[in-house]
Amino acid sequence: MVSRVAEAVFIPFTVGGGIRSIQDAGAILRAGADKITVNTAAVREPSLISRLAESFGSQCVVIAIDVKRVGGQWTVMVNGGREATPLTAVEWSRRVEALGGGEVLHTSMDRDGTGQGYDVPLLQQVTSAVNLPVI
């Protein structure tokens, strides 16, 4: 499927979902994706970020971070937003950067699909905490 997309489009694209290993990422990149994105697998095994960056370069490694407001802080969620972690958005973004992630993709689960726009306070906190592109 990825290779068909790569043949049909002439823009850089990122593929995620189910990437849990170097082998998974390599298969996606060989099929034509420009970047891969990981979320739950990176939270469960943070060293995966470093291994991906070492294998393919940080520029290929996007860490998706789903965030929900819990108890007055932005809590990192996994498993499609069904499970809260002890991590905060800023703390996890800093760690992702230290581990070699190339970009972070923050999704505010409180705002996603509501038509209310971006969660600007969340993005301001994250962009002031890291030197990575925040998308």
PDB file of C-alpha atoms in Angstrom:
ATOM      1  CA  MET A   1       0.000   0.000   0.000  1.00  0.00           C
ATOM      2  CA  VAL A   2       2.768   2.476   0.937  1.00  0.00           C
ATOM      3  CA  SER A   3       4.620   1.766  -2.300  1.00  0.00           C
ATOM      4  CA  ARG A   4       1.465   2.543  -4.333  1.00  0.00           C
ATOM      5  CA  VAL A   5       1.115   5.858  -2.522  1.00  0.00           C
ATOM      6  CA  ALA A   6       4.801   6.640  -3.086  1.00  0.00           C
ATOM      7  CA  GLU A   7       4.345   5.997  -6.807  1.00  0.00           C
ATOM      8  CA  ALA A   8       1.242   8.207  -7.018  1.00  0.00           C
ATOM      9  CA  VAL A   9       2.232  11.278  -5.021  1.00  0.00           C
ATOM     10  CA  PHE A  10       5.186  13.553  -5.419  1.00  0.00           C
ATOM     11  CA  ILE A  11       5.225  15.134  -1.990  1.00  0.00           C
ATOM     12  CA  PRO A  12       7.004  13.954   1.147  1.00  0.00           C
ATOM     13  CA  PHE A  13       4.779  11.794   3.325  1.00  0.00           C
ATOM     14  CA  THR A  14       4.907  10.213   6.748  1.00  0.00           C
ATOM     15  CA  VAL A  15       3.508   6.824   7.697  1.00  0.00           C
ATOM     16  CA  GLY A  16       2.618   5.620  11.173  1.00  0.00           C
ATOM     17  CA  GLY A  17       0.501   3.096  12.954  1.00  0.00           C
ATOM     18  CA  GLY A  18       1.806  -0.215  14.200  1.00  0.00           C
ATOM     19  CA  ILE A  19       5.505   0.642  13.897  1.00  0.00           C
ATOM     20  CA  ARG A  20       7.152  -1.096  16.843  1.00  0.00           C
ATOM     21  CA  SER A  21      10.627  -1.958  15.593  1.00  0.00           C
ATOM     22  CA  ILE A  22      13.531  -1.013  13.360  1.00  0.00           C
ATOM     23  CA  GLN A  23      12.334  -3.688  10.943  1.00  0.00           C
ATOM     24  CA  ASP A  24       8.812  -2.201  10.779  1.00  0.00           C
ATOM     25  CA  ALA A  25      10.205   1.277  10.138  1.00  0.00           C
ATOM     26  CA  GLY A  26      12.696   0.047   7.555  1.00  0.00           C
ATOM     27  CA  ALA A  27       9.966  -1.717   5.595  1.00  0.00           C
ATOM     28  CA  ILE A  28       7.855   1.464   5.526  1.00  0.00           C
ATOM     29  CA  LEU A  29      10.791   3.636   4.452  1.00  0.00           C
ATOM     30  CA  ARG A  30      11.912   1.146   1.780  1.00  0.00           C
ATOM     31  CA  ALA A  31       8.355   1.150   0.440  1.00  0.00           C
ATOM     32  CA  GLY A  32       8.660   4.879  -0.215  1.00  0.00           C
ATOM     33  CA  ALA A  33       7.657   6.823   2.882  1.00  0.00           C
ATOM     34  CA  ASP A  34       9.891   9.777   3.717  1.00  0.00           C
ATOM     35  CA  LYS A  35       9.335   9.605   7.470  1.00  0.00           C
ATOM     36  CA  ILE A  36       7.785   7.319  10.044  1.00  0.00           C
ATOM     37  CA  THR A  37       5.832   8.227  13.132  1.00  0.00           C
ATOM     38  CA  VAL A  38       5.553   6.321  16.387  1.00  0.00           C
ATOM     39  CA  ASN A  39       3.530   6.976  19.515  1.00  0.00           C
ATOM     40  CA  THR A  40       2.605   4.186  21.928  1.00  0.00           C
ATOM     41  CA  ALA A  41       5.641   2.062  21.039  1.00  0.00           C
ATOM     42  CA  ALA A  42       7.947   4.996  21.846  1.00  0.00           C
ATOM     43  CA  VAL A  43       6.291   5.617  25.211  1.00  0.00           C
ATOM     44  CA  ARG A  44       6.460   1.921  26.092  1.00  0.00           C
ATOM     45  CA  GLU A  45      10.070   1.601  24.921  1.00  0.00           C
ATOM     46  CA  PRO A  46      11.769   5.037  24.727  1.00  0.00           C
ATOM     47  CA  SER A  47      15.031   3.522  23.465  1.00  0.00           C
ATOM     48  CA  LEU A  48      13.162   2.804  20.220  1.00  0.00           C
ATOM     49  CA  ILE A  49      13.470   6.513  19.417  1.00  0.00           C
ATOM     50  CA  SER A  50      17.271   6.414  19.666  1.00  0.00           C
ATOM     51  CA  ARG A  51      17.496   3.216  17.671  1.00  0.00           C
ATOM     52  CA  LEU A  52      15.294   4.638  14.918  1.00  0.00           C
ATOM     53  CA  ALA A  53      17.308   7.870  14.796  1.00  0.00           C
ATOM     54  CA  GLU A  54      20.593   5.945  14.650  1.00  0.00           C
ATOM     55  CA  SER A  55      19.297   3.662  11.900  1.00  0.00           C
ATOM     56  CA  PHE A  56      17.513   6.166   9.661  1.00  0.00           C
ATOM     57  CA  GLY A  57      18.471   9.647  10.883  1.00  0.00           C
ATOM     58  CA  SER A  58      16.520  11.942  13.176  1.00  0.00           C
ATOM     59  CA  GLN A  59      14.957  13.681  10.189  1.00  0.00           C
ATOM     60  CA  CYS A  60      12.933  10.495   9.540  1.00  0.00           C
ATOM     61  CA  VAL A  61      11.642  10.057  13.090  1.00  0.00           C
ATOM     62  CA  VAL A  62       8.425  11.829  14.064  1.00  0.00           C
ATOM     63  CA  ILE A  63       7.034  11.183  17.520  1.00  0.00           C
ATOM     64  CA  ALA A  64       3.275  11.541  17.729  1.00  0.00           C
ATOM     65  CA  ILE A  65       2.144  12.700  21.152  1.00  0.00           C
ATOM     66  CA  ASP A  66      -1.547  12.509  22.019  1.00  0.00           C
ATOM     67  CA  VAL A  67      -2.350  14.824  24.903  1.00  0.00           C
ATOM     68  CA  LYS A  68      -5.396  15.289  27.103  1.00  0.00           C
ATOM     69  CA  ARG A  69      -6.014  17.737  29.929  1.00  0.00           C
ATOM     70  CA  VAL A  70      -6.107  15.691  33.160  1.00  0.00           C
ATOM     71  CA  GLY A  71      -6.035  17.325  36.581  1.00  0.00           C
ATOM     72  CA  GLY A  72      -4.811  20.659  35.259  1.00  0.00           C
ATOM     73  CA  GLN A  73      -1.904  19.291  33.213  1.00  0.00           C
ATOM     74  CA  TRP A  74      -1.435  17.991  29.671  1.00  0.00           C
ATOM     75  CA  THR A  75      -1.131  14.249  30.097  1.00  0.00           C
ATOM     76  CA  VAL A  76       0.353  11.997  27.411  1.00  0.00           C
ATOM     77  CA  MET A  77      -2.121   9.363  26.263  1.00  0.00           C
ATOM     78  CA  VAL A  78      -1.436   6.071  24.453  1.00  0.00           C
ATOM     79  CA  ASN A  79      -3.409   3.297  22.776  1.00  0.00           C
ATOM     80  CA  GLY A  80      -5.423   5.677  20.646  1.00  0.00           C
ATOM     81  CA  GLY A  81      -6.031   7.998  23.570  1.00  0.00           C
ATOM     82  CA  ARG A  82      -7.608   5.345  25.756  1.00  0.00           C
ATOM     83  CA  GLU A  83      -4.821   5.083  28.334  1.00  0.00           C
ATOM     84  CA  ALA A  84      -3.245   7.876  30.387  1.00  0.00           C
ATOM     85  CA  THR A  85       0.462   7.756  31.191  1.00  0.00           C
ATOM     86  CA  PRO A  86       2.357   9.446  34.033  1.00  0.00           C
ATOM     87  CA  LEU A  87       4.083  11.665  31.429  1.00  0.00           C
ATOM     88  CA  THR A  88       3.290  15.304  30.725  1.00  0.00           C
ATOM     89  CA  ALA A  89       3.447  16.801  27.234  1.00  0.00           C
ATOM     90  CA  VAL A  90       6.420  19.054  27.976  1.00  0.00           C
ATOM     91  CA  GLU A  91       8.358  16.402  29.913  1.00  0.00           C
ATOM     92  CA  TRP A  92       7.871  13.787  27.186  1.00  0.00           C
ATOM     93  CA  SER A  93       8.720  16.263  24.396  1.00  0.00           C
ATOM     94  CA  ARG A  94      12.011  17.094  26.113  1.00  0.00           C
ATOM     95  CA  ARG A  95      12.831  13.424  26.501  1.00  0.00           C
ATOM     96  CA  VAL A  96      11.948  12.726  22.863  1.00  0.00           C
ATOM     97  CA  GLU A  97      14.375  15.460  21.825  1.00  0.00           C
ATOM     98  CA  ALA A  98      17.136  14.060  24.055  1.00  0.00           C
ATOM     99  CA  LEU A  99      16.590  10.586  22.589  1.00  0.00           C
ATOM    100  CA  GLY A 100      17.033  11.827  19.013  1.00  0.00           C
ATOM    101  CA  GLY A 101      13.502  12.341  17.744  1.00  0.00           C
ATOM    102  CA  GLY A 102      13.400  14.705  14.781  1.00  0.00           C
ATOM    103  CA  GLU A 103       9.917  16.198  15.163  1.00  0.00           C
ATOM    104  CA  VAL A 104       6.967  15.985  17.522  1.00  0.00           C
ATOM    105  CA  LEU A 105       3.370  15.884  16.389  1.00  0.00           C
ATOM    106  CA  HIS A 106       1.102  16.995  19.208  1.00  0.00           C
ATOM    107  CA  THR A 107      -2.582  16.182  19.071  1.00  0.00           C
ATOM    108  CA  SER A 108      -4.793  17.780  21.689  1.00  0.00           C
ATOM    109  CA  MET A 109      -7.454  15.183  22.317  1.00  0.00           C
ATOM    110  CA  ASP A 110      -9.564  17.874  23.958  1.00  0.00           C
ATOM    111  CA  ARG A 111      -9.606  19.906  20.720  1.00  0.00           C
ATOM    112  CA  ASP A 112      -9.241  17.338  17.961  1.00  0.00           C
ATOM    113  CA  GLY A 113     -12.335  17.273  15.757  1.00  0.00           C
ATOM    114  CA  THR A 114     -14.134  20.032  17.663  1.00  0.00           C
ATOM    115  CA  GLY A 115     -13.582  22.825  15.139  1.00  0.00           C
ATOM    116  CA  GLN A 116     -12.136  25.008  17.935  1.00  0.00           C
ATOM    117  CA  GLY A 117      -8.683  25.240  16.374  1.00  0.00           C
ATOM    118  CA  TYR A 118      -5.315  24.429  17.848  1.00  0.00           C
ATOM    119  CA  ASP A 119      -4.626  24.209  21.560  1.00  0.00           C
ATOM    120  CA  VAL A 120      -2.371  27.270  21.465  1.00  0.00           C
ATOM    121  CA  PRO A 121      -1.361  27.233  25.170  1.00  0.00           C
ATOM    122  CA  LEU A 122      -0.222  23.603  24.812  1.00  0.00           C
ATOM    123  CA  LEU A 123       1.777  24.372  21.675  1.00  0.00           C
ATOM    124  CA  GLN A 124       3.341  27.464  23.261  1.00  0.00           C
ATOM    125  CA  GLN A 125       4.557  25.452  26.245  1.00  0.00           C
ATOM    126  CA  VAL A 126       5.970  22.691  24.073  1.00  0.00           C
ATOM    127  CA  THR A 127       7.654  24.963  21.529  1.00  0.00           C
ATOM    128  CA  SER A 128       9.305  26.951  24.293  1.00  0.00           C
ATOM    129  CA  ALA A 129      10.610  23.739  25.895  1.00  0.00           C
ATOM    130  CA  VAL A 130      12.209  22.044  22.863  1.00  0.00           C
ATOM    131  CA  ASN A 131      14.215  22.954  19.785  1.00  0.00           C
ATOM    132  CA  LEU A 132      12.433  20.416  17.584  1.00  0.00           C
ATOM    133  CA  PRO A 133       9.869  21.220  14.932  1.00  0.00           C
ATOM    134  CA  VAL A 134       6.442  20.923  16.573  1.00  0.00           C
ATOM    135  CA  ILE A 135       3.685  20.021  14.142  1.00  0.00           C
TER     136      ILE A 135
END
